[in-house]
PDB file of C-alpha atoms in Angstrom:
ATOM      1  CA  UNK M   1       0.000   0.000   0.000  1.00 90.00           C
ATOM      2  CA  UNK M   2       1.360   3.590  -0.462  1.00 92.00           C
ATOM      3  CA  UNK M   3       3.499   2.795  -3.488  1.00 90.00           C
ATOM      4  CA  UNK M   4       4.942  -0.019  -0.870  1.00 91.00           C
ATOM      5  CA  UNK M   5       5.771   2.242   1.613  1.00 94.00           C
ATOM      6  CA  UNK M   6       3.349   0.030   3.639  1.00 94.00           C
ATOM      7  CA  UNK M   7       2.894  -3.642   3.702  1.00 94.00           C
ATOM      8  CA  UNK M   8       0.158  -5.633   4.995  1.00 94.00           C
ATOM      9  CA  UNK M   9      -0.456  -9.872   6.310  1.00 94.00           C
ATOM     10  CA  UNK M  10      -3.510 -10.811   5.315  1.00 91.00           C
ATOM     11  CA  UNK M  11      -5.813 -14.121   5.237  1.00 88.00           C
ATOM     12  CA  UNK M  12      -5.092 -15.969   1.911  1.00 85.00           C
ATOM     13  CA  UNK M  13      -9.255 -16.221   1.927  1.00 82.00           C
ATOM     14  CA  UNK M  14     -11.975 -14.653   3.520  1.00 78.00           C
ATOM     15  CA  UNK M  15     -12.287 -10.643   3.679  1.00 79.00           C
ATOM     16  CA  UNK M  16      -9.090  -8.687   2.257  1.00 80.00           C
ATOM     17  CA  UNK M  17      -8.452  -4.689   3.136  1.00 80.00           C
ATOM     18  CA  UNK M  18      -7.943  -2.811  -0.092  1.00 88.00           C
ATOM     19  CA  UNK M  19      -9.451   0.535  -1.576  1.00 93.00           C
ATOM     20  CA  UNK M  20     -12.508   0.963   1.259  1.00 96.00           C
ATOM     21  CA  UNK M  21      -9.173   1.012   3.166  1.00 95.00           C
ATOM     22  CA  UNK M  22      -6.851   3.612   1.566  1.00 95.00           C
ATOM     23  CA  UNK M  23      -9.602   6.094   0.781  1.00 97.00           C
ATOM     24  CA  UNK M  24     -10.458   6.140   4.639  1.00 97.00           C
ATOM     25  CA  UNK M  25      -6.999   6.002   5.539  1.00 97.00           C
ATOM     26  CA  UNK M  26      -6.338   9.208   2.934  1.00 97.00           C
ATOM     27  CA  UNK M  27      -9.434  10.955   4.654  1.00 98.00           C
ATOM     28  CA  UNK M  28      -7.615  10.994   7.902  1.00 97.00           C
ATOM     29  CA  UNK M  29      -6.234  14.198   9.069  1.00 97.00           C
ATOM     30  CA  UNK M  30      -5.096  14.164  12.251  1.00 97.00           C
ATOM     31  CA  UNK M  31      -2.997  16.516  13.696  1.00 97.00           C
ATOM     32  CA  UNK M  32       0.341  16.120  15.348  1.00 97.00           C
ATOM     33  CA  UNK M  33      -0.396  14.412  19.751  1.00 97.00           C
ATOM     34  CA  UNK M  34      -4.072  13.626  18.224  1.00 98.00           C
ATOM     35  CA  UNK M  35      -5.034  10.163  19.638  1.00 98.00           C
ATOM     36  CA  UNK M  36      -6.897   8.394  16.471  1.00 98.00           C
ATOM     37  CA  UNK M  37      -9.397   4.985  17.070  1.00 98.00           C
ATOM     38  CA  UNK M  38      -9.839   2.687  14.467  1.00 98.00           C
ATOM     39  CA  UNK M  39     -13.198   0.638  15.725  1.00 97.00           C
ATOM     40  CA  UNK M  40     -13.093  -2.772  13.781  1.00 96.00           C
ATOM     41  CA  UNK M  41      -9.480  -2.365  12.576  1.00 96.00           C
ATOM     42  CA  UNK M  42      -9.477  -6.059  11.525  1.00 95.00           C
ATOM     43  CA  UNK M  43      -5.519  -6.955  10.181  1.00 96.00           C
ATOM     44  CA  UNK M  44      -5.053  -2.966  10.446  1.00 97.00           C
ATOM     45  CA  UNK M  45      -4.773  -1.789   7.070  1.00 96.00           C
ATOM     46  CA  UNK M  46      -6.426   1.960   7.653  1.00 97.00           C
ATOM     47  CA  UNK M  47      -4.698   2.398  10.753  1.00 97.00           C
ATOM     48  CA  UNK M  48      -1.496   1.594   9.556  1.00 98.00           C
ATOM     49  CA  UNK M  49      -1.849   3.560   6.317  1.00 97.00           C
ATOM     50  CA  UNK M  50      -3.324   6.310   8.085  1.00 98.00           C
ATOM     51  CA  UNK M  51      -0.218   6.329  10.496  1.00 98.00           C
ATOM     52  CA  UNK M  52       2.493   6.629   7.833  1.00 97.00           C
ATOM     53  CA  UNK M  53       0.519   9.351   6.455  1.00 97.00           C
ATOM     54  CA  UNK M  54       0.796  11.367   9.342  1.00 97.00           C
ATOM     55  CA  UNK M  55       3.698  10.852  11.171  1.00 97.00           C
ATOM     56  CA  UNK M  56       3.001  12.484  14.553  1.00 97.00           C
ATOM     57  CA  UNK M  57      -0.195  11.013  15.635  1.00 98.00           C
ATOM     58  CA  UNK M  58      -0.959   8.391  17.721  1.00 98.00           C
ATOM     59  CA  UNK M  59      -3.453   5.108  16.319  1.00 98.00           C
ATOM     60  CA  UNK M  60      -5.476   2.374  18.618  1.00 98.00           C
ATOM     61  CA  UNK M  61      -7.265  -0.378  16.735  1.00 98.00           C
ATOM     62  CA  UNK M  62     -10.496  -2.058  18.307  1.00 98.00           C
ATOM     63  CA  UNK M  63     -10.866  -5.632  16.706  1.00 96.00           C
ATOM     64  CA  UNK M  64     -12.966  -8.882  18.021  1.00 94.00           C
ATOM     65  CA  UNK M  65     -11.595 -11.098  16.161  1.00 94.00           C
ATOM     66  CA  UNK M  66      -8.462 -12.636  17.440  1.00 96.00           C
ATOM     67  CA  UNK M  67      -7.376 -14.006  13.504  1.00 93.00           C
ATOM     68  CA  UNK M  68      -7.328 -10.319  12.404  1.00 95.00           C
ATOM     69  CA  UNK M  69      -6.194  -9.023  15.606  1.00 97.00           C
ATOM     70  CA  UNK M  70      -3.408 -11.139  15.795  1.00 96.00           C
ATOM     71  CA  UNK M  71      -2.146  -9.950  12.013  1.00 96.00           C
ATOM     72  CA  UNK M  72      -3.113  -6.693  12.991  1.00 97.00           C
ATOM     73  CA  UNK M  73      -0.277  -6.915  15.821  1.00 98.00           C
ATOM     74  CA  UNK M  74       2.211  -8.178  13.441  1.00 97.00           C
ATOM     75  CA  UNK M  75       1.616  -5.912  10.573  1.00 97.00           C
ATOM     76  CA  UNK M  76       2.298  -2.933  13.445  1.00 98.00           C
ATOM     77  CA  UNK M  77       5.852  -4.305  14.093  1.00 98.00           C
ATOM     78  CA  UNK M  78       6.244  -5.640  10.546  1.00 97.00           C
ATOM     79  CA  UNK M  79       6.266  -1.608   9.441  1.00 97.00           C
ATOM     80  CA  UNK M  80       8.017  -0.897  12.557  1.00 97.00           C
ATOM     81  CA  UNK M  81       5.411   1.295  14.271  1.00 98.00           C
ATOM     82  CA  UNK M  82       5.044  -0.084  17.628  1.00 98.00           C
ATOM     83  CA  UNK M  83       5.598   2.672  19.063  1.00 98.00           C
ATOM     84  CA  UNK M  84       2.458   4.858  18.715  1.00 97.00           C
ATOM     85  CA  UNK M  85       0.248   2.221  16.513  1.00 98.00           C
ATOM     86  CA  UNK M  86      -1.423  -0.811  18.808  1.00 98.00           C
ATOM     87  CA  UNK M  87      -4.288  -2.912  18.346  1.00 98.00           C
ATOM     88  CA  UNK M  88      -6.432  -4.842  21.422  1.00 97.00           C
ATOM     89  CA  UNK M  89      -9.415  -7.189  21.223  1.00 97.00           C
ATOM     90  CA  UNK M  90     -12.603  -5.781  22.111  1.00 95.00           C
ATOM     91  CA  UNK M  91     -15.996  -5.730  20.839  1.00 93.00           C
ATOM     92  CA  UNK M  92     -18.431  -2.768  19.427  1.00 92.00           C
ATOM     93  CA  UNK M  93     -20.653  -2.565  22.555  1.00 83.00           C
ATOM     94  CA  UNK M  94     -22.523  -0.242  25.196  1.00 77.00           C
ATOM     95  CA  UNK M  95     -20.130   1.548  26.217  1.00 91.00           C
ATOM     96  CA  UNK M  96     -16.923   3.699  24.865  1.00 95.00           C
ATOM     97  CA  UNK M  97     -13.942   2.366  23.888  1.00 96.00           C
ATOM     98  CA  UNK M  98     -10.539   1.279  26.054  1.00 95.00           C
ATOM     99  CA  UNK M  99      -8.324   4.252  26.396  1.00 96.00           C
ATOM    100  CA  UNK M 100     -11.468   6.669  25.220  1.00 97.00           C
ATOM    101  CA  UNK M 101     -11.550   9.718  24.637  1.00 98.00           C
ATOM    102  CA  UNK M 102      -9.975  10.065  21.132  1.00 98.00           C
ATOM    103  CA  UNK M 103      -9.517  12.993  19.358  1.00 98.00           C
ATOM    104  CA  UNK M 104     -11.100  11.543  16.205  1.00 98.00           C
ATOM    105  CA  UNK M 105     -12.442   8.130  14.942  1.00 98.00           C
ATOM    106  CA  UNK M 106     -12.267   6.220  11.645  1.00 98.00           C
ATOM    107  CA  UNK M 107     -14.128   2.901  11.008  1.00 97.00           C
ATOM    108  CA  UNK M 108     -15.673   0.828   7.784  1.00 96.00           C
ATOM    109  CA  UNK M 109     -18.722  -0.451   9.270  1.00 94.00           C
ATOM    110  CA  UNK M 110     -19.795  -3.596   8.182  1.00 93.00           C
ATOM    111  CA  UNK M 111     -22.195  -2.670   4.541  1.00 83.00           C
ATOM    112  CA  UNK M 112     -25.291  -4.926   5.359  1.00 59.00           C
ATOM    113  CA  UNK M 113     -27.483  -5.329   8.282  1.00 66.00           C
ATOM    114  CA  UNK M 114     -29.686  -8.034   7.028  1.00 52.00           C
ATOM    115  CA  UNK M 115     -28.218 -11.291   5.769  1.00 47.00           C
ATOM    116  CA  UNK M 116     -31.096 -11.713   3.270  1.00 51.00           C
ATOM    117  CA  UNK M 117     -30.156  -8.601   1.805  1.00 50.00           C
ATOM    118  CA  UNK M 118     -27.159 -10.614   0.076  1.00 44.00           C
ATOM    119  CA  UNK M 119     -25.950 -14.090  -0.113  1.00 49.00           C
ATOM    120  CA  UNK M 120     -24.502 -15.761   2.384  1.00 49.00           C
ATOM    121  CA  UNK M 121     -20.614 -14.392   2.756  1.00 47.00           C
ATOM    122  CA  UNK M 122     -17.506 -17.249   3.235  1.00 48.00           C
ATOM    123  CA  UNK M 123     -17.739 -17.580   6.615  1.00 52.00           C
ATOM    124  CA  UNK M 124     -14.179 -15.444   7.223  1.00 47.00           C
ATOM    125  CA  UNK M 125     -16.117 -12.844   5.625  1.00 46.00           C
ATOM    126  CA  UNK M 126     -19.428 -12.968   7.416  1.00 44.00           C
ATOM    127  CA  UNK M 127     -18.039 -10.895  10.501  1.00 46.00           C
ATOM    128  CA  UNK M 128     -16.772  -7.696   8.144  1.00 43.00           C
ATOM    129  CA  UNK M 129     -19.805  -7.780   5.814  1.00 38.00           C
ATOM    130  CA  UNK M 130     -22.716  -8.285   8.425  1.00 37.00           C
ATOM    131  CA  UNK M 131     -23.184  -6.066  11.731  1.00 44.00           C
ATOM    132  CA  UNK M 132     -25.211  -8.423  13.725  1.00 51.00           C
ATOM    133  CA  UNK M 133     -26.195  -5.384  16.077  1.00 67.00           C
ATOM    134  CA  UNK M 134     -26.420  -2.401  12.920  1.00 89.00           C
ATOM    135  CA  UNK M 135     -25.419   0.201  11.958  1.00 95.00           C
ATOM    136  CA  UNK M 136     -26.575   2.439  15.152  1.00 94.00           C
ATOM    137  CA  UNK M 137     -24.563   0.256  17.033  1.00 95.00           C
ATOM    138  CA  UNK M 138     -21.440   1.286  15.082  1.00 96.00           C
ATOM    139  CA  UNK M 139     -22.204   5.144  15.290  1.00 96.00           C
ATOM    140  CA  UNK M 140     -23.212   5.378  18.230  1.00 96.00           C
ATOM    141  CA  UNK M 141     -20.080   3.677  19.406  1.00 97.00           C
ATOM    142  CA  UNK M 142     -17.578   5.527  17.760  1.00 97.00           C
ATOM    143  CA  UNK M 143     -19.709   8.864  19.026  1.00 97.00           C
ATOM    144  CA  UNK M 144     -19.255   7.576  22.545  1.00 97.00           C
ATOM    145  CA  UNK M 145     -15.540   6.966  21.824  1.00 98.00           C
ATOM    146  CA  UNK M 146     -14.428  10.693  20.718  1.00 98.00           C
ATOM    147  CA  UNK M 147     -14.485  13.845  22.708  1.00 98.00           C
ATOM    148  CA  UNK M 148     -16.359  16.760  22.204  1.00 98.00           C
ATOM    149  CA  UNK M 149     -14.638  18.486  19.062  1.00 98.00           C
ATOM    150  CA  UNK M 150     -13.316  15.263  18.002  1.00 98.00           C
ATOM    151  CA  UNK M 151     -14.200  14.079  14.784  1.00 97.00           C
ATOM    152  CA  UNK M 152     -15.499  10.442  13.288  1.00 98.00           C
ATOM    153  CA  UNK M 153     -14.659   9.492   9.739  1.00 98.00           C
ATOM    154  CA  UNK M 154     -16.487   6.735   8.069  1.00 98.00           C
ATOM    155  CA  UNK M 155     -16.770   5.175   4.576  1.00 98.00           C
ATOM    156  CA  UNK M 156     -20.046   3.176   3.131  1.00 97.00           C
ATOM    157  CA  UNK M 157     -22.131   2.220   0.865  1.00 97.00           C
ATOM    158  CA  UNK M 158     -23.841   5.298  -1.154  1.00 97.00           C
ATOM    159  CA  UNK M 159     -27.106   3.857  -0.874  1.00 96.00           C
ATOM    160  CA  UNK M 160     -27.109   4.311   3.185  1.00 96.00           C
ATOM    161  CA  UNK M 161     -26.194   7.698   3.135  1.00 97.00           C
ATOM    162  CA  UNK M 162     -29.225   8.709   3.807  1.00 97.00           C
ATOM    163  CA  UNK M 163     -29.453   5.878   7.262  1.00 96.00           C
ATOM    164  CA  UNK M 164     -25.594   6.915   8.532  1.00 97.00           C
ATOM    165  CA  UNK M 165     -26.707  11.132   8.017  1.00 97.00           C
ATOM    166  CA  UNK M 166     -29.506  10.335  10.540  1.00 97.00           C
ATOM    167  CA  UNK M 167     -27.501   8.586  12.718  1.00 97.00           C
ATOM    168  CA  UNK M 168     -24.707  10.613  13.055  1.00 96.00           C
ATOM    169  CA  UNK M 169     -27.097  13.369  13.711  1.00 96.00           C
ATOM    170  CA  UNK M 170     -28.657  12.240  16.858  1.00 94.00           C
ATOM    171  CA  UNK M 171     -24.905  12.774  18.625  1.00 93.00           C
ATOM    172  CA  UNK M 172     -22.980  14.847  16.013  1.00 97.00           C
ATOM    173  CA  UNK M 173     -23.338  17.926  13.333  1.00 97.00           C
ATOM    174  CA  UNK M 174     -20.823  19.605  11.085  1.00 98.00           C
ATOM    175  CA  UNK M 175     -21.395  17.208   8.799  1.00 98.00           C
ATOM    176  CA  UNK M 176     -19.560  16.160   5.631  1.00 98.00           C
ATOM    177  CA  UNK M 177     -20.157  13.783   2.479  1.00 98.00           C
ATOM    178  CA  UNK M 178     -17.822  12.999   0.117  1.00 98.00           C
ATOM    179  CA  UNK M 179     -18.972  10.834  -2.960  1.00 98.00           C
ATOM    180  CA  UNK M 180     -16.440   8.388  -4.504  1.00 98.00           C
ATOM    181  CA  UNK M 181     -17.914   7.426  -7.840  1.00 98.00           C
ATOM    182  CA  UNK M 182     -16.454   4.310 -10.349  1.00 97.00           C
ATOM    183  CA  UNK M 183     -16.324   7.137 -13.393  1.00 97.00           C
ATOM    184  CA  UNK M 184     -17.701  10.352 -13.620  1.00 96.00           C
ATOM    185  CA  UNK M 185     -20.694   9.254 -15.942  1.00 96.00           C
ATOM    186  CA  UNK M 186     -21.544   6.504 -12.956  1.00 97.00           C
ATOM    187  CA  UNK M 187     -23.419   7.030  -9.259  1.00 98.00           C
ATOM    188  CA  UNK M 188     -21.628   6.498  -6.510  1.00 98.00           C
ATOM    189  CA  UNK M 189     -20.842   3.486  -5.015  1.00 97.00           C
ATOM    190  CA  UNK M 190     -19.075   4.531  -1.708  1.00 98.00           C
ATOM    191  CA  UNK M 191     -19.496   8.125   0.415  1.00 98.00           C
ATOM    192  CA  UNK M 192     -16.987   9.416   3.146  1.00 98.00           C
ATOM    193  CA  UNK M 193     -19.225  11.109   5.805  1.00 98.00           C
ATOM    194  CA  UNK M 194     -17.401  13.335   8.372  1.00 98.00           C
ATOM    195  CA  UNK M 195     -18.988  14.522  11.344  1.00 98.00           C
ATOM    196  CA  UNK M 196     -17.587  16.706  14.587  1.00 98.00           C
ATOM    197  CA  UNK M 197     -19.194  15.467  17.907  1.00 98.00           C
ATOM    198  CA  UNK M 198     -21.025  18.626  19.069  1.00 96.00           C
ATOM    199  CA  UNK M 199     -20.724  20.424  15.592  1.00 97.00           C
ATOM    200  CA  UNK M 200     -23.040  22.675  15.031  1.00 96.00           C
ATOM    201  CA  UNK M 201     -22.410  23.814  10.942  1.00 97.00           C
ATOM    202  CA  UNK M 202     -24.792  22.793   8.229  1.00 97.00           C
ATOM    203  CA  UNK M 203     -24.126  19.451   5.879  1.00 97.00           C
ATOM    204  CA  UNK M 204     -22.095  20.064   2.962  1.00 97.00           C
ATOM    205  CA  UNK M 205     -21.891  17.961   0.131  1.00 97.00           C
ATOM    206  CA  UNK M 206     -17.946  18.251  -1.340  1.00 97.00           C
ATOM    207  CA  UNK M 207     -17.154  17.358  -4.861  1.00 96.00           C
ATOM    208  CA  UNK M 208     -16.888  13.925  -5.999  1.00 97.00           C
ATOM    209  CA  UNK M 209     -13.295  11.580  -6.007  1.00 97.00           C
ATOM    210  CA  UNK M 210     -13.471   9.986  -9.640  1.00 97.00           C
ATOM    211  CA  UNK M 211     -11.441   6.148  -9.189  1.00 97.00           C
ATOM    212  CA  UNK M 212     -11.344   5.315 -13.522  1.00 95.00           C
ATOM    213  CA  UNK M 213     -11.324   6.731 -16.226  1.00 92.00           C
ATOM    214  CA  UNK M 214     -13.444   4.979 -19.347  1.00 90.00           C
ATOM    215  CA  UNK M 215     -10.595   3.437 -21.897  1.00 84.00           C
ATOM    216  CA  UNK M 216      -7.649   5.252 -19.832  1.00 80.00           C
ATOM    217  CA  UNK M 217      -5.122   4.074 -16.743  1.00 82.00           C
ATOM    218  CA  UNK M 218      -6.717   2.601 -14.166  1.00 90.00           C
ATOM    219  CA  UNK M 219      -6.890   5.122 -11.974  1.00 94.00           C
ATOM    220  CA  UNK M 220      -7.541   8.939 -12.762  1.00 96.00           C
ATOM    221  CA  UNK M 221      -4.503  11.186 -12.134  1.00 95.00           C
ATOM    222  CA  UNK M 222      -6.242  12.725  -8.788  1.00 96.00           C
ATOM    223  CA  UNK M 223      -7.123   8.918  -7.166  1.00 96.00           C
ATOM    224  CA  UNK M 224      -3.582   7.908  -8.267  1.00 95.00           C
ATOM    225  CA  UNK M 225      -1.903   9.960  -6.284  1.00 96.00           C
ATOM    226  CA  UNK M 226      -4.212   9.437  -3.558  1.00 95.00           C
ATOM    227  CA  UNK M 227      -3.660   5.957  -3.602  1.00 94.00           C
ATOM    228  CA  UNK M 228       0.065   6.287  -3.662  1.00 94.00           C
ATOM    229  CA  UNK M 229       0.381   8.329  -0.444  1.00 94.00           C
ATOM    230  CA  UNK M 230       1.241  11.710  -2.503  1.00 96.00           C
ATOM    231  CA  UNK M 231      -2.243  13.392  -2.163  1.00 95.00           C
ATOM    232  CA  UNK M 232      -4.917  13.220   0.624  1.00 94.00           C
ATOM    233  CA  UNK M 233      -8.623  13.599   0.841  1.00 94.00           C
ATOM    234  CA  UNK M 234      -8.937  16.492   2.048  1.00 90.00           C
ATOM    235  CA  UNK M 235     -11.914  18.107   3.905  1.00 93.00           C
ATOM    236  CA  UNK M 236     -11.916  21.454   2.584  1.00 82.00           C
TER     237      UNK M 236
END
């Protein structure tokens, strides 16, 4: 990842991090002492991407299961950032999490609430795809886990934007949506939503990131570069 300025263990089958993970890892801008949670970090692919980006902050990973936490653990000391990157087991529940509150918050909830929604994932899968308790569980979580100020970053499916608005809402305003569309002729199949816990400024909608071009490179020039580490999504 990066341009292999990052490299990641992960399960020869079942779910595998990849572009989810670098565009939420590019939307996070913490600043330098900012504590950063990553709630279902899984083998730690965000976090880890996220904490090369920026140097001087400091990244916790929440992650059930003990598989992905374990790689998770070893992918920290594999890119030789024990230091201020750690992951421990713990589950999405009541509560906040360990070592709350964070400065800011990123996660990549699991897309589907109802398992007739889709068919049935491989079984290594079933835990990132499916949120046995929703997607209020999630938010509500992460809004828990953040101080007032502090930010939560998120990336799903474009067709729930209208469910994760409304739940961010009940805790948090200052709202942000960024659509990431396949071309620029195609909807959107993801959205980054920002929101500050206590924010009080109006929802904006920010231009679209555009992945392909039709008949060109694989990536446009502006995803690219976000991909390789040498641009970030930015929030203004």
């Amino acid at each position: 990842m990066l341009g292999g300025r990052v490299s990641v263990r992960q399960p020869a089958k079942g779910y595998r991090a990849g572009l989810d993970a670098a565009l939420l890892a590019a939307a996070c801008d913490a600043a330098r002492g900012e504590r950063v949670l990553e709630a279902g970090c899984g083998v730690g692919a965000v976090m880890i991407s996220a904490a090369a980006r920026r140097p001087d902050a400091v990244f916790v990973g929440l992650e059930r299961d003990a598989t992905a936490l374990a790689l998770a653990q070893a992918n920290i000391a594999i890119n030789g950032l024990e230091a201020r990157v750690s992951a421990v087991g713990g589950e999405i529940g009541g509560g906040a999490a360990p070592g709350a509150p964070f400065d800011a918050a990123l996660c990549n909830p699991p897309f589907f609430d109802d398992p007739t929604r889709l068919r049935a994932p491989h079984p290594a899968k079933a835990g990132a795809w499916m949120a046995g308790d929703g997607l209020a569980a999630w938010t509500g979580f992460l809004a828990r886990s953040v101080r007032d100020g502090g930010n939560l970053t998120l990336i799903h499916r474009a067709d729930r934007l209208a469910e994760l608005v409304a739940l961010l809402g009940e805790r948090c305003g200052s709202q942000q949506v960024r659509p990431i569309h396949p071309f620029a002729d195609a909807p959107a199949k993801r959205v980054l939503v920002r929101a500050v816990k206590g924010g009080r400024a109006p929802l904006q909608l920010l231009p679209p990131l555009v992945l392909h071009s039709r008949g060109g490179a694989k990536h446009t020039p502006e995803a690219e570069a976000i991909l390789r580490g040498e641009a970030d999504l930015a929030w203004r």
